[in-house]
Coordinates of C-alpha atoms in Angstrom, one line a residue:
M37 CA -3.5 22.1 48.0
E38 CA -1.6 21.2 45.4
R39 CA -0.7 17.5 44.7
R40 CA 2.6 16.8 43.4
L41 CA 3.2 14.0 40.2
R42 CA 4.3 10.7 41.2
S43 CA 7.4 9.4 39.2
W44 CA 5.3 6.8 37.6
E45 CA 2.8 9.6 36.3
L46 CA 5.6 11.6 35.2
A47 CA 7.2 8.6 33.3
L48 CA 3.8 8.0 31.4
M49 CA 3.2 11.5 30.6
F50 CA 6.9 11.5 29.1
G51 CA 6.3 8.0 27.2
V52 CA 2.9 9.3 25.6
L53 CA 4.7 13.1 24.5
V54 CA 7.9 10.7 23.1
A55 CA 4.9 8.3 21.5
L56 CA 3.2 11.2 19.9
A57 CA 6.3 12.8 18.6
A58 CA 7.8 9.8 17.0
G59 CA 4.0 8.8 15.6
S60 CA 3.9 12.2 13.8
W61 CA 7.3 11.9 12.5
L62 CA 7.0 8.4 11.2
G63 CA 3.2 9.5 9.7
R64 CA 5.0 12.4 7.9
E65 CA 7.6 9.7 6.5
Q66 CA 4.9 7.2 5.5
R67 CA 2.7 10.1 3.8
A68 CA 5.7 11.1 1.9
L69 CA 6.3 7.9 0.6
A70 CA 2.7 7.2 -0.1
D71 CA 2.5 10.2 -2.2
S72 CA 5.4 8.8 -4.5
V73 CA 3.2 5.5 -5.3
I74 CA 0.0 3.6 -6.4
R75 CA -0.6 0.4 -5.1
L76 CA -2.6 -2.2 -6.7
H77 CA -5.2 -3.9 -4.7
V78 CA -7.3 -7.2 -6.1
V79 CA -9.7 -8.6 -4.2
A80 CA -11.3 -12.2 -4.7
N81 CA -14.9 -12.8 -4.4
S82 CA -13.9 -15.5 -1.2
D83 CA -11.5 -17.5 0.3
S84 CA -12.3 -20.6 -1.8
A85 CA -9.8 -22.3 -3.8
A86 CA -11.5 -21.4 -7.1
D87 CA -11.9 -17.8 -6.5
Q88 CA -8.6 -17.1 -5.0
A89 CA -7.4 -18.8 -8.4
L90 CA -9.7 -16.8 -10.3
K91 CA -8.3 -13.6 -8.6
L92 CA -4.6 -14.5 -9.9
K93 CA -5.8 -14.6 -13.4
V94 CA -7.9 -11.2 -12.8
R95 CA -4.7 -10.0 -11.3
D96 CA -2.5 -11.1 -14.3
E97 CA -5.0 -9.3 -17.1
I98 CA -5.0 -6.3 -15.0
L99 CA -1.3 -6.2 -14.9
A100 CA -0.9 -6.6 -18.5
Q101 CA -3.3 -3.7 -19.1
A102 CA -1.8 -1.5 -16.7
E103 CA 1.3 -2.1 -18.5
Q104 CA 0.3 -0.5 -21.3
A105 CA -1.6 2.5 -19.6
Y106 CA 1.4 4.9 -18.6
P107 CA 3.3 7.3 -21.0
E108 CA 7.2 6.8 -21.2
N109 CA 8.7 8.2 -18.3
A110 CA 5.4 9.3 -16.7
T111 CA 5.2 11.2 -13.5
L112 CA 3.1 10.2 -10.7
E113 CA 0.2 12.8 -11.9
Q114 CA 0.6 11.5 -15.4
A115 CA 0.3 7.8 -14.1
R116 CA -2.7 8.8 -12.1
A117 CA -4.5 10.4 -14.8
A118 CA -3.6 7.8 -17.4
L119 CA -5.2 5.2 -14.9
E120 CA -8.4 7.2 -14.2
A121 CA -8.9 7.3 -18.0
Q122 CA -8.3 3.5 -18.4
L123 CA -10.7 2.3 -15.4
P124 CA -13.5 1.4 -17.8
A125 CA -11.0 -0.4 -20.1
L126 CA -9.3 -2.3 -16.9
Q127 CA -12.8 -3.4 -15.2
A128 CA -13.9 -4.8 -18.5
A129 CA -10.8 -6.5 -18.8
G130 CA -11.3 -8.1 -15.3
Q131 CA -14.8 -8.8 -16.4
A132 CA -13.7 -10.5 -19.6
V133 CA -11.6 -12.8 -17.7
V134 CA -14.4 -13.8 -15.3
E135 CA -16.7 -14.8 -17.7
A136 CA -14.5 -16.5 -19.6
E137 CA -14.0 -18.5 -16.6
G138 CA -17.6 -19.3 -16.4
Y139 CA -18.5 -17.0 -13.5
D140 CA -21.3 -14.2 -13.2
Y141 CA -19.5 -12.1 -10.6
T142 CA -19.3 -8.5 -11.4
V143 CA -15.9 -6.8 -11.5
S144 CA -15.4 -2.9 -10.3
A145 CA -12.4 -1.0 -11.0
G146 CA -11.4 2.3 -8.9
L147 CA -8.9 4.5 -7.8
T148 CA -9.4 4.9 -3.9
Q149 CA -7.8 5.2 -0.5
C150 CA -6.9 2.2 1.2
W151 CA -5.1 1.4 4.3
F152 CA -2.5 -1.3 3.9
P153 CA -0.5 -3.4 6.4
T154 CA 3.5 -4.0 6.2
R155 CA 4.0 -6.0 3.0
E156 CA 7.3 -7.6 1.9
Y157 CA 7.8 -8.5 -1.7
E158 CA 11.0 -10.4 -3.3
D159 CA 13.2 -7.4 -3.7
F160 CA 11.5 -4.5 -1.3
A161 CA 9.1 -4.0 1.2
L162 CA 6.3 -1.3 1.9
P163 CA 5.4 0.2 5.6
A164 CA 2.0 0.1 6.5
G165 CA -0.2 3.1 6.1
T166 CA -2.5 4.7 3.9
Y167 CA -2.2 4.8 0.1
T168 CA -3.9 5.6 -3.3
A169 CA -4.8 2.5 -4.8
L170 CA -6.1 1.1 -7.9
R171 CA -8.6 -1.3 -6.5
V172 CA -10.5 -4.3 -8.4
T173 CA -13.0 -6.3 -6.6
I174 CA -14.3 -9.3 -8.0
G175 CA -17.8 -10.3 -6.6
Q176 CA -18.5 -9.8 -2.9
G177 CA -14.9 -8.8 -2.6
E178 CA -14.7 -10.8 0.8
G179 CA -11.6 -13.0 0.0
Q180 CA -8.2 -12.4 0.4
N181 CA -6.4 -9.5 -1.3
W182 CA -3.2 -9.4 -3.8
W183 CA -1.3 -6.2 -3.2
C184 CA 1.7 -5.0 -5.3
V185 CA 2.6 -1.4 -6.4
A186 CA 1.3 -0.1 -9.8
F187 CA 3.4 3.1 -10.1
P188 CA 5.9 3.3 -10.2
P189 CA 5.9 0.0 -12.1
L190 CA 7.4 -2.3 -9.7
C191 CA 5.1 -5.3 -10.5
L192 CA 4.2 -4.8 -14.0
G193 CA 5.8 -7.9 -16.0
A194 CA 8.4 -7.1 -18.4
A195 CA 7.8 -3.2 -17.7
S196 CA 8.7 -3.6 -14.1
Q197 CA 11.3 -1.5 -12.4
T198 CA 13.5 -2.1 -9.3
V199 CA 13.5 0.4 -6.4
E200 CA 16.6 1.9 -7.5
Q201 CA 15.8 2.3 -11.1
A202 CA 12.5 4.1 -9.6
A203 CA 14.7 6.2 -7.7
Q204 CA 16.9 7.3 -10.6
A205 CA 14.0 8.0 -12.7
G206 CA 12.9 10.5 -9.7
N207 CA 10.3 8.7 -8.3
F208 CA 12.0 8.0 -5.0
T209 CA 14.4 9.6 -3.0
Q210 CA 17.6 8.0 -1.9
D211 CA 16.5 7.9 1.9
Q212 CA 13.1 6.5 1.1
A213 CA 14.8 3.8 -1.6
G214 CA 16.9 2.7 1.3
L215 CA 13.8 2.4 3.4
L216 CA 12.2 0.1 0.8
T217 CA 14.9 -2.1 0.4
G218 CA 16.4 -2.8 3.7
A219 CA 19.6 -0.6 3.1
D220 CA 18.2 1.8 5.9
P221 CA 19.5 0.1 9.3
G222 CA 16.5 1.2 11.2
Y223 CA 13.8 0.2 8.6
V224 CA 12.5 -2.9 10.6
L225 CA 11.8 -0.7 13.8
K226 CA 10.4 2.1 11.7
F227 CA 8.2 -0.2 9.9
K228 CA 7.0 -2.2 12.9
S229 CA 6.2 1.2 14.7
L230 CA 4.1 2.3 11.7
E231 CA 2.0 -1.1 11.9
L232 CA 1.5 -0.3 15.6
L233 CA 0.5 3.4 14.8
G234 CA -2.0 2.5 12.3
Q235 CA -3.5 -0.1 14.6
L236 CA -3.9 2.3 17.4
Q237 CA -5.1 5.0 15.1
G238 CA -7.8 2.3 14.1
L239 CA -8.9 1.6 17.7
F240 CA -9.3 5.3 18.4
S241 CA -11.0 6.5 15.0

């Protein structure tokens, strides 16, 4: 004998289907954005005050070096190739800072895939998700991180662009620019949903 589904069971099934559909759509939106940027991720040796201060000095040197890496009007592919070619120099630059400060930590640098939580900066924000990142690790890499965007150059000192300038250069669509700067009226909900989606994926992965 067939059993008819109760109303709460139907509601639960509907909720799951809606969540899956929304998650798929949000995931596509985040992946399209992730395919347009290269994050910068500097990881301290530890959370001690001295190691955190050292992290910022290494960050400053890496930013200065990366600022010189890209050809003029670089595309994402050109920026990625330039960073890959400069990885030994970036690693050496970070190592030189560490040694000049009197530490014996090793520094590593590489392009990798990293999951980032939602991150707000002064003029823009990036939703949670997996991004390609220039990851610089100091020593044990067990301290707090510093995140920003290496390409488009939103965090590279004198070479920094605004999100609007990056959109004009073709690095972002206008919809993506609106999402990053908060001009998109639904950006808060989307960011929170992507954060939750990433946490749920982490639970089941």
